[in-house]
Amino acid sequence: MRTHEELASTYGSPLYVYELDTLRANLADLTAALPARSTVLYSLKANPHARLVRELATHGCGAEVSSLSELRTAVDAGVGERDVLYTGPGKSRAEITAAVRAGSHWFSVDSAPQLDAVRAVADDMAVGLRVLLRVNPDHSTPGSALVMTGVASPFGLDADQILAEPSAFAPTTRCQVVGLHFYLGSGVPDAAALAAQFAASIRTAVTIQRRLGFDWEVLDLGGGFPRSFACSDERPGLAGLREALDDALAAVPGAVRVLFESGRYLVGSAGHLVATVVDVKRSKGRWFAILDSGINHLGGMAGLGRLPRMQPEIIGVGESDEQVSIVGPLCTPLDWWTRSGQLRPQPGALIVVPNTGAYGLTASLVAFLGRDCPGELVLDHGEVVDASVLSYARQPLVPEGLSTTVEETP
Ligand SMILES: Cc1ncc(COP(=O)(O)O)c(C=O)c1O
């Protein structure tokens, strides 16, 4: 097993380090907590690193993608057409067309106009497309870190709107609704809350399917599986979830394929960020440790309520009686990770931020101030099997081109 010092001296700092052993263990844990007939879709938004996606695909995961870039990563990783679900509101016809060309035949839609757009693309391209209606149900899940439906939302069609006008969802020659999609929110507090959420979604799904009468192939129950972010807190396990789901799914006909979606549960604890203290200074009675990494590499999703309040662990230096602000190198006072660190950092010391495999780099402000992205290492059994760095570059804008295509840019 290579130490952080060895990795940083070979590959530089900062570094994101991902471990395939942990990734496989997380998938095994999640699969064991779900009914035998289910398939897990990996949500690439959590971390689109191609090597991680390939590892999950090799071990049976499908993919939930929300952009052409994510779709291509999933297809390149070997995820089959039947196992890639294209989700997200606001898909233009150009994007849907490009997605079909890139290998997607299966879309989740959030509104009636979105369904019309998929229908139109199916006709224009003379291909058969399958649709899941994303449902915004009447129930929400108290205690979730991020609520997406169950409230007024851009995500999903309100359940009562679907029930009020079933004919709007009838099959057309080349496009048919084959299932329902739920995703209520992220970071559901525990197994009991997840079980209650899924049971309520199943009841809603059965009601909608009966009313619409479509050929039911797929029920995507979404997820919200909890995992700690940027701190080493243990999260509650998923004991009892499988039994609760087996009971609730008894109401659903046997041939329906049941899907779940997960990002953070799979990759969160499989990654950590290693950064270096560049400078230590005192200002008006407070210590500041300035790192080579900040909100451009971790924690830029403040707008989504994901601004981390971390407890970074420092390798090689002890604790201090005084409070230290741990800040990044960006020219903004917003670039801070903690204002109450109990650390005694020295220049050159390494800081490790655990559980940052999900919503780390690509959920951050990587282009702000134009600093380099951290290197990304993938380790298997402690050895480096992949070393790469994400880069972004200005390119000519092609007139009339498909501007929805953005390669490798989060
Ligand atoms: C539709 C959908 N599916 C899956 C996810 C993944 O969530 P998590 O990483 O919490 O598992 C999200 C997150 O926002 C989402 O919006």
XYZ file of C-alpha atoms and ligand atoms in Angstrom:
426
model
C 0.000 0.000 0.000
C 1.530 3.325 -1.076
C 1.435 6.098 1.540
C -0.002 9.515 0.779
C 3.488 10.982 1.019
C 4.747 8.524 -1.619
C 1.797 9.196 -3.899
C 2.143 12.971 -3.505
C 5.888 12.892 -4.100
C 5.365 10.818 -7.279
C 2.232 12.437 -8.690
C 2.201 15.848 -7.007
C -0.437 17.528 -4.861
C -3.374 17.883 -4.612
C -4.606 14.406 -5.506
C -7.904 12.580 -5.487
C -7.278 8.933 -4.636
C -9.962 6.306 -5.354
C -9.842 2.698 -4.175
C -11.475 -0.030 -6.225
C -11.510 -2.443 -3.258
C -13.803 -0.065 -1.359
C -15.910 0.559 -4.463
C -16.531 -3.173 -4.936
C -17.299 -3.603 -1.230
C -19.811 -0.726 -1.338
C -21.577 -2.263 -4.338
C -21.699 -5.638 -2.605
C -23.199 -3.988 0.517
C -25.833 -2.140 -1.477
C -26.749 -5.175 -3.569
C -27.130 -7.270 -0.417
C -29.545 -4.669 0.989
C -31.822 -4.804 -2.077
C -34.216 -7.468 -3.390
C -32.702 -10.190 -5.572
C -34.550 -9.053 -8.681
C -33.194 -5.508 -8.636
C -30.555 -3.755 -10.740
C -28.454 -0.881 -9.431
C -27.862 2.052 -11.776
C -24.744 4.036 -10.932
C -25.468 7.789 -11.008
C -22.488 9.208 -12.845
C -23.157 12.705 -11.486
C -21.511 11.548 -8.258
C -18.230 10.845 -10.032
C -17.903 10.265 -13.781
C -14.341 8.913 -13.630
C -14.210 6.337 -16.432
C -12.219 3.745 -14.479
C -14.737 3.781 -11.630
C -17.663 3.496 -14.041
C -15.964 0.566 -15.791
C -15.381 -1.220 -12.493
C -19.021 -0.839 -11.511
C -20.211 -1.920 -14.970
C -18.005 -5.018 -14.791
C -19.719 -5.907 -11.533
C -23.239 -5.604 -12.913
C -24.189 -1.929 -12.488
C -26.171 -0.050 -15.085
C -25.910 3.721 -15.395
C -28.120 6.720 -14.707
C -26.811 9.571 -16.856
C -27.840 13.211 -17.188
C -25.653 14.476 -20.010
C -24.111 13.369 -23.274
C -20.703 13.296 -21.646
C -21.942 10.941 -18.921
C -23.717 8.819 -21.523
C -20.531 8.388 -23.570
C -18.565 7.479 -20.453
C -21.137 4.814 -19.581
C -21.248 3.388 -23.099
C -17.424 3.351 -23.314
C -17.334 1.579 -19.954
C -19.385 -1.221 -21.470
C -22.795 -0.485 -19.955
C -25.358 -2.028 -22.303
C -28.150 -0.047 -23.982
C -30.766 -1.719 -21.788
C -28.939 -0.574 -18.671
C -28.465 3.157 -19.389
C -31.234 5.496 -18.300
C -31.005 9.116 -19.512
C -32.562 11.396 -16.878
C -32.900 15.061 -16.043
C -35.218 17.940 -16.882
C -34.840 20.267 -19.859
C -33.605 17.841 -22.487
C -33.782 19.585 -25.870
C -34.633 17.680 -29.047
C -31.020 18.203 -30.150
C -29.776 16.593 -26.936
C -32.206 13.676 -27.210
C -31.200 13.145 -30.841
C -27.504 13.168 -29.926
C -28.194 10.800 -27.032
C -29.946 8.340 -29.326
C -26.992 8.505 -31.727
C -24.642 7.876 -28.786
C -26.527 4.729 -27.789
C -29.389 5.706 -25.481
C -32.869 4.385 -26.156
C -34.312 4.842 -22.769
C -35.304 8.223 -21.288
C -36.885 9.470 -18.098
C -39.171 12.458 -18.763
C -40.239 15.187 -16.339
C -43.101 16.805 -18.248
C -45.604 16.230 -21.056
C -43.602 18.475 -23.462
C -40.520 16.345 -22.703
C -42.489 13.234 -23.643
C -43.524 14.969 -26.878
C -39.860 15.760 -27.584
C -38.866 12.099 -27.198
C -41.814 11.050 -29.372
C -40.776 13.547 -32.062
C -37.176 12.327 -32.043
C -38.368 8.705 -32.297
C -40.405 9.624 -35.388
C -37.693 11.793 -36.952
C -35.043 9.128 -36.525
C -37.401 6.214 -37.148
C -36.221 4.432 -33.986
C -38.142 2.841 -31.150
C -37.664 4.730 -27.856
C -38.795 3.760 -24.382
C -39.791 6.217 -21.712
C -40.130 6.196 -17.957
C -42.389 8.899 -16.537
C -40.656 10.498 -13.604
C -43.295 10.904 -10.944
C -43.452 13.746 -8.470
C -45.529 11.970 -5.813
C -47.510 13.467 -2.978
C -45.148 12.018 -0.380
C -41.707 13.321 0.526
C -39.079 11.899 2.859
C -38.514 13.921 6.024
C -34.884 14.340 7.015
C -33.422 13.998 3.510
C -30.337 16.086 2.851
C -31.687 17.287 -0.497
C -35.398 17.112 -1.363
C -36.136 16.877 -5.087
C -39.746 15.754 -5.381
C -42.773 15.422 -3.142
C -42.793 19.233 -3.257
C -43.287 21.737 -6.108
C -40.389 20.793 -8.340
C -38.865 20.940 -11.830
C -38.363 17.184 -11.447
C -41.081 14.736 -12.397
C -44.720 15.040 -13.370
C -47.114 15.582 -10.483
C -48.861 12.270 -9.791
C -52.306 13.897 -9.899
C -51.562 15.434 -13.317
C -50.703 11.980 -14.681
C -53.836 10.458 -13.166
C -56.020 13.293 -14.492
C -55.103 12.799 -18.129
C -54.018 9.208 -18.791
C -54.573 9.477 -22.548
C -51.674 11.970 -22.789
C -49.305 9.095 -22.068
C -50.637 6.552 -24.560
C -48.082 4.826 -26.812
C -47.300 6.239 -30.238
C -45.971 4.161 -33.117
C -42.341 4.446 -32.078
C -42.424 5.623 -28.483
C -44.014 4.033 -25.481
C -44.120 4.543 -21.750
C -42.731 1.352 -20.198
C -42.388 2.362 -16.595
C -42.199 4.903 -13.817
C -39.252 6.647 -12.241
C -39.028 7.998 -8.712
C -36.198 9.890 -7.082
C -37.317 11.841 -4.071
C -34.056 13.152 -2.743
C -30.557 12.449 -1.540
C -29.242 11.480 1.850
C -32.331 9.795 3.293
C -31.486 9.399 6.994
C -31.754 5.633 7.513
C -33.084 2.258 6.350
C -36.500 2.787 7.951
C -36.990 6.098 6.150
C -35.842 4.539 2.869
C -38.244 1.622 3.336
C -41.144 4.004 4.012
C -40.245 6.118 0.975
C -40.012 3.108 -1.349
C -43.273 1.611 -0.027
C -45.087 4.900 -0.661
C -43.571 5.129 -4.162
C -44.668 1.568 -4.930
C -48.245 2.360 -3.875
C -48.251 5.448 -6.108
C -46.707 3.473 -8.979
C -49.342 0.738 -8.790
C -52.139 3.340 -8.815
C -50.663 5.138 -11.835
C -49.974 1.958 -13.797
C -53.548 0.739 -13.236
C -54.959 4.042 -14.429
C -52.694 4.329 -17.483
C -52.650 0.610 -18.302
C -49.272 0.665 -20.086
C -47.167 -2.472 -20.502
C -45.165 -2.262 -17.326
C -41.524 -3.289 -17.894
C -39.593 -1.159 -15.420
C -40.061 0.395 -11.999
C -37.196 2.697 -11.020
C -37.510 3.415 -7.314
C -34.546 5.811 -7.262
C -32.587 5.917 -4.057
C -31.259 8.432 -1.592
C -28.943 5.894 0.086
C -27.011 7.786 2.745
C -23.242 8.121 3.022
C -21.107 10.652 4.853
C -19.518 13.421 2.836
C -16.043 14.762 3.551
C -15.925 13.501 7.112
C -15.326 10.087 8.608
C -18.697 9.828 10.418
C -20.277 6.404 10.147
C -23.720 6.397 8.576
C -26.493 3.975 9.580
C -26.461 0.655 7.729
C -29.245 -0.655 5.527
C -30.331 -3.610 7.717
C -33.982 -4.539 7.245
C -34.370 -2.709 3.936
C -34.366 -5.820 1.761
C -37.135 -7.512 3.764
C -39.235 -4.328 3.775
C -38.819 -3.973 0.015
C -39.655 -7.619 -0.629
C -42.936 -7.094 1.254
C -43.792 -3.860 -0.538
C -42.904 -5.247 -3.978
C -45.376 -8.105 -3.534
C -47.946 -5.642 -4.953
C -45.973 -5.331 -8.211
C -46.303 -7.968 -10.961
C -43.317 -10.348 -11.099
C -42.025 -9.506 -14.571
C -41.372 -5.846 -13.788
C -37.684 -5.036 -13.579
C -36.915 -3.067 -10.420
C -34.155 -0.458 -10.535
C -32.412 1.605 -7.893
C -30.057 4.542 -8.411
C -27.020 5.331 -6.354
C -24.074 7.664 -6.523
C -22.707 8.583 -3.129
C -23.301 5.211 -1.445
C -21.127 3.522 -4.065
C -18.273 5.964 -4.547
C -18.307 8.330 -1.548
C -16.128 6.310 0.803
C -14.030 4.970 -2.084
C -12.295 8.308 -2.523
C -10.346 10.874 -0.555
C -8.620 14.114 -1.333
C -4.999 14.683 -0.399
C -3.863 18.308 -0.250
C -0.772 20.104 1.010
C -0.427 22.997 3.424
C 1.402 25.668 1.446
C 1.513 28.476 3.982
C 0.677 29.035 7.623
C 0.110 32.537 8.916
C -1.406 34.419 11.810
C -3.776 37.318 11.318
C -5.463 39.358 14.043
C -5.225 36.543 16.566
C -6.275 33.672 14.253
C -4.174 31.029 12.530
C -4.678 30.336 8.822
C -3.421 27.254 6.990
C -3.464 27.870 3.249
C -3.703 24.747 1.104
C -3.046 23.980 -2.533
C -6.706 22.968 -2.846
C -9.987 24.665 -2.024
C -13.580 24.999 -3.143
C -12.388 24.726 -6.745
C -11.628 21.043 -6.026
C -14.070 20.181 -3.272
C -17.286 21.615 -2.007
C -18.255 24.068 -4.705
C -21.890 22.964 -4.640
C -22.852 25.353 -1.886
C -25.857 26.371 -3.924
C -27.138 22.818 -3.628
C -26.726 22.760 0.119
C -23.627 20.640 -0.240
C -21.162 23.149 1.176
C -19.083 20.855 3.322
C -18.296 21.436 6.949
C -15.336 19.116 7.149
C -13.114 17.722 9.828
C -9.929 17.278 7.821
C -7.358 14.884 9.181
C -3.744 16.005 9.040
C -0.907 13.578 8.559
C 2.328 14.296 10.420
C 1.359 17.179 12.730
C -0.406 17.250 16.063
C -3.424 19.013 17.479
C -3.429 22.627 18.555
C -5.212 24.380 21.398
C -5.986 27.208 19.039
C -8.501 27.316 16.243
C -7.165 27.385 12.720
C -8.952 28.402 9.527
C -8.191 25.907 6.760
C -8.501 27.828 3.525
C -7.780 27.336 -0.153
C -5.610 29.346 -2.520
C -8.368 31.172 -4.398
C -8.661 34.952 -4.377
C -11.957 34.964 -2.548
C -12.822 34.892 1.155
C -15.395 32.216 0.262
C -12.587 29.725 -0.241
C -12.566 28.037 3.146
C -13.120 24.489 4.323
C -13.270 25.044 8.064
C -12.895 27.980 10.432
C -12.508 25.948 13.577
C -9.858 23.333 12.844
C -8.012 22.140 15.963
C -4.844 21.509 13.978
C -1.180 22.451 14.108
C -0.343 22.451 10.403
C 3.118 23.154 9.097
C 3.921 24.105 5.523
C 4.422 20.894 3.563
C 2.121 18.820 5.781
C -0.463 16.693 3.971
C -4.155 16.993 4.733
C -6.535 14.185 3.930
C -10.270 14.779 3.473
C -12.012 11.413 3.658
C -15.215 10.279 1.927
C -14.887 12.570 -1.052
C -15.300 9.980 -3.811
C -18.767 11.365 -4.565
C -19.546 14.990 -5.486
C -15.887 15.914 -5.179
C -14.001 17.268 -8.142
C -16.705 17.453 -10.795
C -19.168 19.005 -8.351
C -16.733 21.847 -7.686
C -15.769 25.146 -9.245
C -12.918 23.716 -11.311
C -12.795 26.524 -13.863
C -12.870 29.364 -11.335
C -9.478 31.158 -11.382
C -8.206 28.610 -13.882
C -6.025 26.597 -11.526
C -5.107 23.052 -12.525
C -7.360 20.205 -11.476
C -5.915 17.772 -8.958
C -4.504 14.534 -10.303
C -6.800 11.524 -9.932
C -5.373 8.142 -8.998
C -7.234 4.844 -8.984
C -5.783 2.173 -6.713
C -6.509 -1.546 -6.804
C -5.177 -3.634 -3.929
C -3.102 -0.584 -2.983
C -1.409 -0.221 -6.376
C -1.980 2.599 -8.857
C -3.894 1.249 -11.876
C -4.895 4.575 -13.418
C -3.392 8.069 -13.180
C -4.962 11.003 -15.013
C -5.875 14.645 -14.705
C -8.997 16.390 -15.909
C -8.375 19.401 -18.122
C -10.648 21.947 -19.688
C -9.849 24.039 -22.708
C -11.499 26.692 -24.835
C -12.464 25.407 -28.265
C -13.850 27.095 -31.375
C -17.625 27.278 -31.372
C -18.891 25.569 -34.484
C -21.764 27.532 -36.060
C -24.979 25.494 -36.039
C -23.030 22.744 -34.289
C -24.427 20.662 -31.479
C -23.378 22.876 -28.615
C -24.781 20.380 -26.110
C -21.626 18.313 -26.536
C -19.021 19.192 -23.926
C -16.215 16.672 -23.665
C -14.764 15.984 -20.232
C -16.138 19.178 -18.729
C -18.173 18.776 -15.570
C -32.333 11.406 -10.392
C -31.176 11.139 -9.483
N -30.748 9.884 -9.350
C -29.700 9.580 -8.548
C -29.032 10.559 -7.839
C -27.850 10.155 -7.008
O -27.973 10.499 -5.674
P -26.961 9.927 -4.598
O -25.585 10.280 -5.056
O -27.335 10.610 -3.338
O -27.125 8.437 -4.554
C -29.455 11.897 -7.926
C -28.800 12.962 -7.184
O -29.090 14.126 -7.209
C -30.562 12.188 -8.784
O -30.993 13.446 -8.945
